[in-house]
Coordinates of C-alpha atoms in Angstrom, one line a residue:
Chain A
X1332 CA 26.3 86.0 186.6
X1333 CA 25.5 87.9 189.8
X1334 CA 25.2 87.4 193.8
X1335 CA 24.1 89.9 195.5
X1336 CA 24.7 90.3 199.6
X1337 CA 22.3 92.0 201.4
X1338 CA 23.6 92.9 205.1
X1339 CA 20.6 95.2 206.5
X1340 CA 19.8 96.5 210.1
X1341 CA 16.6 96.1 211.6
X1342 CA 14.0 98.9 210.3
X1343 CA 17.1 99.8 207.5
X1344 CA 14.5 98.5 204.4
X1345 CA 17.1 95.7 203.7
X1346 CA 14.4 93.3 203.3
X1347 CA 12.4 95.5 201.0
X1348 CA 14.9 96.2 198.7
X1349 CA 15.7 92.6 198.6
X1350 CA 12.1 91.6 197.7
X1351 CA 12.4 94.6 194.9
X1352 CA 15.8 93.9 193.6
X1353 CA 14.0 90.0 193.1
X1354 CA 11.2 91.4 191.2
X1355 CA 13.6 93.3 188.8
X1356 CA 16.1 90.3 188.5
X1357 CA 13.5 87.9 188.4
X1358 CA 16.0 86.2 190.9
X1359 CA 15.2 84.2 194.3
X1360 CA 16.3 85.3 197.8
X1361 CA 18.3 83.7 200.1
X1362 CA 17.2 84.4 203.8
X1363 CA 17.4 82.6 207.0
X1364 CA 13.9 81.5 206.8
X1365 CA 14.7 80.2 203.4
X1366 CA 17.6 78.5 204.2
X1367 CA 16.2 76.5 207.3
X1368 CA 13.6 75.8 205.2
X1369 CA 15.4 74.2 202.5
X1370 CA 18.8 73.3 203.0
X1371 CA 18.6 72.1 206.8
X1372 CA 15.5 70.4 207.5
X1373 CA 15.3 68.5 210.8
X1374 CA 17.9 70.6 212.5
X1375 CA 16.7 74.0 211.6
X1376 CA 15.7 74.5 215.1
X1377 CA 18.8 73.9 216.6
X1378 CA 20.4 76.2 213.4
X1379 CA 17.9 79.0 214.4
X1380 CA 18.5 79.1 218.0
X1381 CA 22.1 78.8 218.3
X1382 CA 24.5 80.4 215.7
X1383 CA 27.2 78.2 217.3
X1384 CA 25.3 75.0 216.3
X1385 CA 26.7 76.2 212.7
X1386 CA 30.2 75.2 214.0
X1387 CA 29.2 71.0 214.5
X1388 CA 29.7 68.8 212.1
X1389 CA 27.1 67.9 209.8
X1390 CA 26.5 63.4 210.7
X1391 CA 27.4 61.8 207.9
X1392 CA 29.9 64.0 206.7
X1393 CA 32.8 64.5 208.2
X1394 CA 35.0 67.7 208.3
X1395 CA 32.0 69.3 207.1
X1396 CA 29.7 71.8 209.1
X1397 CA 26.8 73.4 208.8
X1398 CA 28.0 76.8 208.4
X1399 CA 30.3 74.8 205.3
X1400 CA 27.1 73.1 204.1
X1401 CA 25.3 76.6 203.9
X1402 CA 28.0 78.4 201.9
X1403 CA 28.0 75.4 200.0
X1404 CA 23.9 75.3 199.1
X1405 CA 24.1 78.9 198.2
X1406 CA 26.9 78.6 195.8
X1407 CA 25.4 76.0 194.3
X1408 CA 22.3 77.3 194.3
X1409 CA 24.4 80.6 192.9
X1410 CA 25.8 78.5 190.3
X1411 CA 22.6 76.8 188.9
X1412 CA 20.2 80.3 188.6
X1413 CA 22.9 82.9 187.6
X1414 CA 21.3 85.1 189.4
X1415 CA 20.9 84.9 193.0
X1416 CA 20.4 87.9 196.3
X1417 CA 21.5 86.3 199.9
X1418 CA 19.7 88.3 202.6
X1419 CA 21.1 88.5 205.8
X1420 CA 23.2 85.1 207.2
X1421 CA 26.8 86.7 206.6
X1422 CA 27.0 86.7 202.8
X1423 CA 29.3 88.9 202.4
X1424 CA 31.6 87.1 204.4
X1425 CA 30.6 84.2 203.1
X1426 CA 31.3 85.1 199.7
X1427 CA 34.5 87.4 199.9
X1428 CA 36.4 85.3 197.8
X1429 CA 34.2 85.5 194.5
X1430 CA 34.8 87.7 192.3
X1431 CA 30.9 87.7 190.5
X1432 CA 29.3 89.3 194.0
X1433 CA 27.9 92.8 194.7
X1434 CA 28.3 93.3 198.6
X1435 CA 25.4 96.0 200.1
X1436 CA 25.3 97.2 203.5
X1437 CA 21.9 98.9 204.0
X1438 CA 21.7 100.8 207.2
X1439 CA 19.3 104.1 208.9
X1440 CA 19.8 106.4 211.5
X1441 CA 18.3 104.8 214.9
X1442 CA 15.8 107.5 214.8
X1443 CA 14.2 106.5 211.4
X1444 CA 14.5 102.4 212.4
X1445 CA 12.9 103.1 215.6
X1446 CA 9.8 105.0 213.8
X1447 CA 9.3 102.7 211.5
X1448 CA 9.4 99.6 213.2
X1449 CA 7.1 100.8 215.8
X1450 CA 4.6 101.7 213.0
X1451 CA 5.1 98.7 211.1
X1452 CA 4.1 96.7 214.5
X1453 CA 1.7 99.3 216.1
X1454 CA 4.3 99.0 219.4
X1455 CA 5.9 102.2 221.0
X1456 CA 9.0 103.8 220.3
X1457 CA 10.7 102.3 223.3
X1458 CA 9.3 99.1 222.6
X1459 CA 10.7 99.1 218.9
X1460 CA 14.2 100.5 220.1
X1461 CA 14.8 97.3 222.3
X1462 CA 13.4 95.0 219.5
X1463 CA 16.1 97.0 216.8
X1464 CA 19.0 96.9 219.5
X1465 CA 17.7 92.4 219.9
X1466 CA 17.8 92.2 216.3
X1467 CA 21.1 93.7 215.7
X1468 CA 22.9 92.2 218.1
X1469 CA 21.8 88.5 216.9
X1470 CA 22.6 89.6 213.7
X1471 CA 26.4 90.9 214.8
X1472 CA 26.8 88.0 216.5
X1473 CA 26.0 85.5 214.2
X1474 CA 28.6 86.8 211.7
X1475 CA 31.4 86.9 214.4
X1476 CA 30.7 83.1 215.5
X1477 CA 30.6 81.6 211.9
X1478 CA 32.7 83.7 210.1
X1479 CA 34.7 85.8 212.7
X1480 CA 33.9 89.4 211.2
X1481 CA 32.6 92.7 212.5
X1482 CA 29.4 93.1 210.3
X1483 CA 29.2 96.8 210.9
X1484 CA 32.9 96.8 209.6
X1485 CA 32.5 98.9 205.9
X1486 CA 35.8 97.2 204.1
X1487 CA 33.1 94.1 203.6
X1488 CA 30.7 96.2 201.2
X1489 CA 31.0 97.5 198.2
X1490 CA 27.9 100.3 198.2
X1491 CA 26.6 101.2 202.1
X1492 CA 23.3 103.0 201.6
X1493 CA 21.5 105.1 204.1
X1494 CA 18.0 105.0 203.5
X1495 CA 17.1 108.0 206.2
X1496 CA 16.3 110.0 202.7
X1497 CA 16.5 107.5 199.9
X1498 CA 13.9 105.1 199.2
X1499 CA 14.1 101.4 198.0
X1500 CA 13.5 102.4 194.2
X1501 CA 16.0 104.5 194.3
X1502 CA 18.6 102.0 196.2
X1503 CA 17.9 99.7 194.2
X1504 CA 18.8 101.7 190.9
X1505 CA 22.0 102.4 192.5
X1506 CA 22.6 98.5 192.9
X1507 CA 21.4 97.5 189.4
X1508 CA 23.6 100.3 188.2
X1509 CA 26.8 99.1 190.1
X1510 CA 26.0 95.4 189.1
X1511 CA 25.9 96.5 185.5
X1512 CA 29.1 97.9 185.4
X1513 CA 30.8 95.4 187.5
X1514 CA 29.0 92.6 185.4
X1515 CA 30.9 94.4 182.3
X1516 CA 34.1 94.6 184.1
X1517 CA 34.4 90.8 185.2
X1518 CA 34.0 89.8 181.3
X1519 CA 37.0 92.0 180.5
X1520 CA 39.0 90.6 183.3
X1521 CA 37.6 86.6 182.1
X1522 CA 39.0 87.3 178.9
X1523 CA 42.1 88.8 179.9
X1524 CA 42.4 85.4 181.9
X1525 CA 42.4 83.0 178.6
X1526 CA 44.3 85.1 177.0
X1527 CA 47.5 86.9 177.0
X1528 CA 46.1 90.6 176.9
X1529 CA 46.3 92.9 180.3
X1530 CA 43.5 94.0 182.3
X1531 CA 43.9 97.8 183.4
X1532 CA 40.0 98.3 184.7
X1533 CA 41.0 99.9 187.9
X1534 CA 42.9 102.5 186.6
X1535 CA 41.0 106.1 186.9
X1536 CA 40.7 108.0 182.8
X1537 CA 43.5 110.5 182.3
X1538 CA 42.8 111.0 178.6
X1539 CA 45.7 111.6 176.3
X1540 CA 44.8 114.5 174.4
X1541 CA 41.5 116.9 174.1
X1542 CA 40.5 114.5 171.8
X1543 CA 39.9 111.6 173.5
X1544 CA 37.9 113.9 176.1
X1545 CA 35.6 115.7 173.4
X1546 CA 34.4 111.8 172.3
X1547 CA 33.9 110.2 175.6
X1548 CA 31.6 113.4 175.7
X1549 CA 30.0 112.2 172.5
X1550 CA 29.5 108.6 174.1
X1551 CA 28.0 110.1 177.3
X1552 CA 25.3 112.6 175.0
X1553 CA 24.4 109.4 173.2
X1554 CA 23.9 107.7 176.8
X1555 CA 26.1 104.4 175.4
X1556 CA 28.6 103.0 178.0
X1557 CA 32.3 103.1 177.8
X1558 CA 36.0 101.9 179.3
X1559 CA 38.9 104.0 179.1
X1560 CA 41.7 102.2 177.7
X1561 CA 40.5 98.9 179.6
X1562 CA 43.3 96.7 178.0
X1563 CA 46.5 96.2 176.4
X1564 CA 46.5 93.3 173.5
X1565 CA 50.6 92.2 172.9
X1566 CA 51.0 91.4 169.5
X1567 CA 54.3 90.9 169.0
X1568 CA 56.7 88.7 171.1
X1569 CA 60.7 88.4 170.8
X1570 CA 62.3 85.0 170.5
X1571 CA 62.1 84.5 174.5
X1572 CA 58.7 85.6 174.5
X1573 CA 59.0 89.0 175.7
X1574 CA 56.2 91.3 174.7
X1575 CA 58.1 93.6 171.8
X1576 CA 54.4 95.6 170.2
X1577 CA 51.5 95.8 172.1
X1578 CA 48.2 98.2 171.6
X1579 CA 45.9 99.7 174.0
X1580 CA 42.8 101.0 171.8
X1581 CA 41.5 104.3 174.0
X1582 CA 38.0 103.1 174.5
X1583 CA 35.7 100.2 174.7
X1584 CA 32.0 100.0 174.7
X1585 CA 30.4 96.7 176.6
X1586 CA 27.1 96.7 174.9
X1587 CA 28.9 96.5 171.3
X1588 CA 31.8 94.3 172.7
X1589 CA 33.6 97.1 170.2
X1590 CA 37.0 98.2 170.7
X1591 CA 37.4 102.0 169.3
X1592 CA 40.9 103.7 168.6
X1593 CA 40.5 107.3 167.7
X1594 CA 42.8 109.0 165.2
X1595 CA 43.3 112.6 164.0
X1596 CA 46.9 111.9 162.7
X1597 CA 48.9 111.7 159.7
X1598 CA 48.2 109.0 157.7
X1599 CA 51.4 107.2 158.4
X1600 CA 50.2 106.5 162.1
X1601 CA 46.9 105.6 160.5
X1602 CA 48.3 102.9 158.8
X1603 CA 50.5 101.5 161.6
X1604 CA 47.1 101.6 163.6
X1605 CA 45.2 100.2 161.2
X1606 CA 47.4 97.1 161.2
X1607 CA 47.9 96.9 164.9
X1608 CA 43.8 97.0 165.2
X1609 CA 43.8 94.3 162.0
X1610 CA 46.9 91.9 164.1
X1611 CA 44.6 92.3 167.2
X1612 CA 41.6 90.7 165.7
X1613 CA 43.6 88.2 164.2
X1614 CA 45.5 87.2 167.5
X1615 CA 41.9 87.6 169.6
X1616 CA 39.4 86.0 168.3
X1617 CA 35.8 87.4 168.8
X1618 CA 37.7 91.0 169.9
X1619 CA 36.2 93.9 167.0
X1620 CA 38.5 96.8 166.8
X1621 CA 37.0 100.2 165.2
X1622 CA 39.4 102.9 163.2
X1623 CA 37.5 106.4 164.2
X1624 CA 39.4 108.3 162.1
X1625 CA 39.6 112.6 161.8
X1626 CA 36.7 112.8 159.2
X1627 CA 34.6 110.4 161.3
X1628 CA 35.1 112.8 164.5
X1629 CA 34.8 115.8 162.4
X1630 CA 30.8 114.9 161.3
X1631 CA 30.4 113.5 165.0
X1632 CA 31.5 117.1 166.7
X1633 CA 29.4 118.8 163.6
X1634 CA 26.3 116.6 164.7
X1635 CA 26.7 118.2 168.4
X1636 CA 26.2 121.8 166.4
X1637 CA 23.6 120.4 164.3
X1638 CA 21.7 117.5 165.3
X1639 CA 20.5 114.6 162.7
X1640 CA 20.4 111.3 161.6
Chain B
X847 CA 14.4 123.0 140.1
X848 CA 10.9 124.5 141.6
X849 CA 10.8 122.0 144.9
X850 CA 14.4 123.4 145.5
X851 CA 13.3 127.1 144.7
X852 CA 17.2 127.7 144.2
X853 CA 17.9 127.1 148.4
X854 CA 19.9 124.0 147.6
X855 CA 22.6 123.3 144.9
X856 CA 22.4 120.2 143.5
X857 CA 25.7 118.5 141.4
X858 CA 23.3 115.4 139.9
X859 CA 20.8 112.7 140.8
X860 CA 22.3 109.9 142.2
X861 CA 19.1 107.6 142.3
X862 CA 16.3 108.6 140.4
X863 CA 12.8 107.4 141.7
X864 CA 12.0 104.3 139.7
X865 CA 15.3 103.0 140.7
X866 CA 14.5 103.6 144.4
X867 CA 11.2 101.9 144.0
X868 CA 12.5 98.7 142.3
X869 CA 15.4 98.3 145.1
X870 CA 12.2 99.5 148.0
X871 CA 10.3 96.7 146.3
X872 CA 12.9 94.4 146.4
X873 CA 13.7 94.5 150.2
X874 CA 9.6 94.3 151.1
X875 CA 10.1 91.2 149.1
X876 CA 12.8 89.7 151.6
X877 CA 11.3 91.5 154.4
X878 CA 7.9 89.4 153.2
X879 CA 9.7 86.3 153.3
X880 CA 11.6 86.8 156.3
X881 CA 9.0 87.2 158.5
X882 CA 6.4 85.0 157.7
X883 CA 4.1 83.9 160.5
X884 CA 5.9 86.2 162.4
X885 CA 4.8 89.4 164.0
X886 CA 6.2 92.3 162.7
X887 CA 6.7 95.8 164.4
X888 CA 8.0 98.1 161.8
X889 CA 9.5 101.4 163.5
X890 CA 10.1 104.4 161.5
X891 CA 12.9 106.8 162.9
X892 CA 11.4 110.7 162.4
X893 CA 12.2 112.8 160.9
X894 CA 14.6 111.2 157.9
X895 CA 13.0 108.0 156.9
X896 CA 9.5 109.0 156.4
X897 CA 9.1 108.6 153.0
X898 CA 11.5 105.2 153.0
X899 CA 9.0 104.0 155.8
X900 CA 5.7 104.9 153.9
X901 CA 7.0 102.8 151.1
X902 CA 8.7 100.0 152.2
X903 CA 5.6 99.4 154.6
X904 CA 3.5 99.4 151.8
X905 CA 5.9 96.5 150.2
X906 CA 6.0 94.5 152.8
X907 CA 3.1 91.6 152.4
X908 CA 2.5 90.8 155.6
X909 CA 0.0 92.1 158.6
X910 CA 2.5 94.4 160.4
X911 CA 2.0 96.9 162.5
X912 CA 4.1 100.2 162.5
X913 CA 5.4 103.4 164.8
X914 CA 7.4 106.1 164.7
X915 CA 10.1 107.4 167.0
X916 CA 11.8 110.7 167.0
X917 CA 14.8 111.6 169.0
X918 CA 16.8 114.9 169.8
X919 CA 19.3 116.7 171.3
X920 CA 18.5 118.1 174.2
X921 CA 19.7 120.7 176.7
X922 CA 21.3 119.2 179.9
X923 CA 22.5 121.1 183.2
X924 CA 25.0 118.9 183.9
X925 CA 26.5 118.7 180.2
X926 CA 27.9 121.3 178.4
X927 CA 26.9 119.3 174.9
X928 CA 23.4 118.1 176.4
X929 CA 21.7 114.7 175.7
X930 CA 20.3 112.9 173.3
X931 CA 16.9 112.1 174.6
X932 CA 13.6 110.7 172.9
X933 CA 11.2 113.2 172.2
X934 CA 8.5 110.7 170.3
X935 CA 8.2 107.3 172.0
X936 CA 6.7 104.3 170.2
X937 CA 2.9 103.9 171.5
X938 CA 3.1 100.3 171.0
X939 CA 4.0 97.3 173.1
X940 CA 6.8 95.6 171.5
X941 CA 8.0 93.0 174.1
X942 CA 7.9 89.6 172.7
X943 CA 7.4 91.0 169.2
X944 CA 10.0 91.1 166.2
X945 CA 11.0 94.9 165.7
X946 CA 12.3 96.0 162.3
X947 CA 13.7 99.8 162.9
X948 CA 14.0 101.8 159.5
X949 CA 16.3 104.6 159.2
X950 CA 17.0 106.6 155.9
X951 CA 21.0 106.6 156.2
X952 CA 23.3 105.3 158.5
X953 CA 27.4 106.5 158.9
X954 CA 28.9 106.1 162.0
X955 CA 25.9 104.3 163.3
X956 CA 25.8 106.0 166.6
X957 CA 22.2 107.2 166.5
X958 CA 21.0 103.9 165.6
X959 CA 22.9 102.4 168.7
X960 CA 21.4 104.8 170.8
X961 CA 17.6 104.0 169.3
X962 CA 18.9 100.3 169.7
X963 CA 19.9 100.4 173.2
X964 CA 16.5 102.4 174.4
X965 CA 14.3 99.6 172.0
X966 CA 16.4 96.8 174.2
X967 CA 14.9 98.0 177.2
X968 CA 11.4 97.4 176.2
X969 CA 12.5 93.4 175.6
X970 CA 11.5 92.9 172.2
X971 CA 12.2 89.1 171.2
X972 CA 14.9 91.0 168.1
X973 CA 15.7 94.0 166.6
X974 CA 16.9 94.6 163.1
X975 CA 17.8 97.5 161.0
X976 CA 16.5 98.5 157.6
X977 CA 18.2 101.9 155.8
X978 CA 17.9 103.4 152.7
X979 CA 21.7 104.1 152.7
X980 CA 24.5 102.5 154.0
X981 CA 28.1 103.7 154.3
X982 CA 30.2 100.6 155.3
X983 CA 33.4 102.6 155.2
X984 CA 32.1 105.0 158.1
X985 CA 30.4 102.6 159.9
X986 CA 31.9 102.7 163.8
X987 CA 29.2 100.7 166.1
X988 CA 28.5 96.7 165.4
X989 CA 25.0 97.3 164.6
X990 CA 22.3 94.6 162.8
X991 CA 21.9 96.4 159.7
X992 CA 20.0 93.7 157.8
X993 CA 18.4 95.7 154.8
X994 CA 19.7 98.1 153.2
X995 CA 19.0 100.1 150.1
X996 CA 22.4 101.1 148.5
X997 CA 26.2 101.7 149.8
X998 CA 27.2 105.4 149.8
X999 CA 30.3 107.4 149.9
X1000 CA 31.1 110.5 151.8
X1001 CA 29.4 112.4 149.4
X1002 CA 26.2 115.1 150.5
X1003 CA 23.2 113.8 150.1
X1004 CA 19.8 115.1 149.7
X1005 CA 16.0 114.3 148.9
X1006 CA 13.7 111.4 149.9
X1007 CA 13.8 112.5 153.8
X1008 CA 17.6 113.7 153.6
X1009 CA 17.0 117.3 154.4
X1010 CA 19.9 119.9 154.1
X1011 CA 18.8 122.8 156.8
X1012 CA 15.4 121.0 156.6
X1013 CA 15.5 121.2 153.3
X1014 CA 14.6 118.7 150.4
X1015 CA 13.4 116.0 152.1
X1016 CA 10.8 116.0 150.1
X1017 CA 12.6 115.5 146.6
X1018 CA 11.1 112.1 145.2
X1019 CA 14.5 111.2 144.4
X1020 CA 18.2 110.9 146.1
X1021 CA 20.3 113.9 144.5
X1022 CA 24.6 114.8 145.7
X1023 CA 24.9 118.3 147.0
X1024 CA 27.3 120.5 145.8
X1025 CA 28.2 120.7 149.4
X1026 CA 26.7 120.8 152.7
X1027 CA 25.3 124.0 153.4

């Protein structure tokens, strides 16, 4: 499940990166000309002209207006794909309060805008500056009126890119890359919701020991994605229900939904791990813990020496 | 032994090569069956499962088509242990298409994840693993190792594409080393 926003100035390549963010998602986009198109029929004129007209109610519906009956088609719309990119119309205000969205700003010095607007149009640089400064100012506007927010305000995105030097290809790897991990981070934090383990995602890896460090370097050389110490499982609760055990295995890897504890201990720790991992699949369903134990690290630091199968 | 010329020490054969054929005959059989009416991409992993590829491919009674790919470890500036990397891509289109990757031995599974995760990318309709040896005990990743040719210990292997130093991969048979050189 993904949203992404798209919040772009004039000449910024907003639109293009939409259009090639759609082509990699194989996802629709949801622009103004879309929207009046499709979710407002008859009064899309009135919608188009005047961002206040978002503020009436909606006949036939009352308490409802259209700026509620737009956040409400693109959720839905949202809900129905899985997949879905919102260009322009205040999505990111729209849609601060879920959790599944990807917030972009895209943005360009005035120098770049101005250049490439008035080649896109064959019109002079002046000519192109007051169209950019018309076009920004709607667009400021419009998010103010409906949802009373300063679009140029940077706490509403998650990634701003400039794209003075950096072209749409390689904005939009930057997006897909963010919306990978995020993707990865919101099914940890669903899980944690149905059940009783505890989410520590936004912590920042301190590893433990050198360890730890030498095989999330293994992970990285194999290019294979991992969470340090994403979550805590309790599995073992005192008569009030008071968490009396609990383990943390160090790393997790999305793509294998696999849960890896390392261990270059004695054997007794072994064994108290090995039943900790053993409680924790037992107590969380569909959860796969992984022993890597001393011999197992061993043959993976050898393999960084000498390289094989 | 004269293939050896005295650069290896071997302890004893562990499977000798009509006992490999039977059990490489055996799983072309169930590959065979498996994949009827199916198309089949069979994907050799270089350098190790050569000879394991060139005969199971030959046991499997079906018109598949087959590749190789070859990875490495390669020098990176901004990593002191460098990256693994794919030096020989597969030449042929595999989106849509069932994908059978065979590997000569899998432990902790990692380089099969890796070859995994790069085959995903090219949107095959499945992927499953064939090796010639398994060892359950070491095995860290959750990997679709469907086929497999016998369960091993932690011993040293050798022969049949296991190399030692490059070494004895060409033994027709799977020998224990005395230890790894």
């Amino acid at each position: 499940m993904a949203i992404i926003t798209i919040s772009r100035q004039n000449g910024s390549l907003g639109d293009e990166l939409a259009q090639y963010l759609a082509g990699k998602l194989s996802c629709d986009i949801i622009s103004r000309a879309y929207a009046m198109e499709h979710f407002f029929g008859g009064e899309s004129e009135k919608l188009s002209d005047s961002a206040r007209f978002f503020l009436t109610e909606v006949p036939g519906r009352p308490g409802v207006t259209y700026k509620d009956l737009l956040t409400e088609k693109i959720i839905k719309e949202a809900d129905s794909s899985g997949k879905l990119i919102v260009l322009g119309l205040g999505g990111c205000a729209m849609l601060e309060d879920r959790e599944d969205t990807v917030n972009i700003r895209v943005l360009a010095s005035l120098d770049t805008r101005r250049k490439r607007i008035a080649r896109r149009y064959n019109i002079s640089e002046e000519e192109a500056e007051s169209t950019i400064m018309v076009g920004d100012r709607k667009h400021k506007r419009f998010v103010s009126i409906l949802f009373e927010q300063d679009l140029a305000s940077p706490e509403l995105y998650d990634l701003t890119l400039n794209t003075d030097d950096i072209s749409v290809e390689e904005c939009a790897a930057a997006v897909l890359a963010l919306l990978e991990k995020k993707n990865e981070r919101l099914k940890i934090t669903s899980q944690t919701r149905s059940d009783e383990s505890i989410d520590h995602q936004t912590v920042t890896p301190v590893f433990k020991n050198e360890t730890e460090e030498e095989f999330a370097k293994i992970l990285d050389m194999y290019g294979i994605e991992w969470m340090y110490e994403p979550k805590t499982f309790p599995i073992e609760w005192d008569a009030e229900g008071n968490i009396k055990m609990a383990f943390s295995p160090d790393f997790y890897l999305p793509k294998f939904n696999l849960y890896l504890e390392l261990t270059t201990m004695d054997q007794k720790y072994v064994t108290k791990k090995n039943k900790k991992a053993r409680m924790v699949m037992e107590l969380y369903p569909g959860t796969n813990v992984r022993i890597v134990y001393k011999k197992d690290f061993q043959e993976l630091i050898e393999r960084l020496k000498q390289f094989g199968g | 032994m004269k293939v050896l010329d005295g650069t290896v020490d071997i302890t004893k054969k562990v499977y000798d090569e009509e006992v490999i054929a039977a059990r490489v005959k055996e799983l072309g059989a169930r590959i065979t069956a498996d994949y009827k009416g199916k198309e089949l991409i069979v994907i050799g992993v270089i350098k190790g499962s050569v000879y394991f590829f060139s005969d199971l491919t030959r046991a499997i009674d079906l018109p598949i088509k087959i590749d190789m790919i070859g990875f490495g470890n390669i020098p990176d500036t901004t990593s002191r242990t460098g990256v693994v990397k794919i030096t020989k891509d597969i030449d042929i289109d595999i989106s849509g298409k069932h994908v059978l990757v065979v590997e000569d031995v899998i432990r902790t599974g990692l380089t099969t994840a890796y070859l995994i995760q790069n085959l995903e990318a090219k949107c095959p309709a499945d992927i499953e693993i064939a090796t010639m040896l398994l060892n359950p005990d070491r095995l860290l990743m959750t990997i679709p190792v469907k086929y497999y040719g016998f369960e091993i210990s932690d011993s040293w292997l050798l022969g049949y594409g296991l190399d030692s130093n490059e070494v004895g991969r060409n033994l027709p048979f799977i020998a224990q080393l005395e230890k790894k050189s």
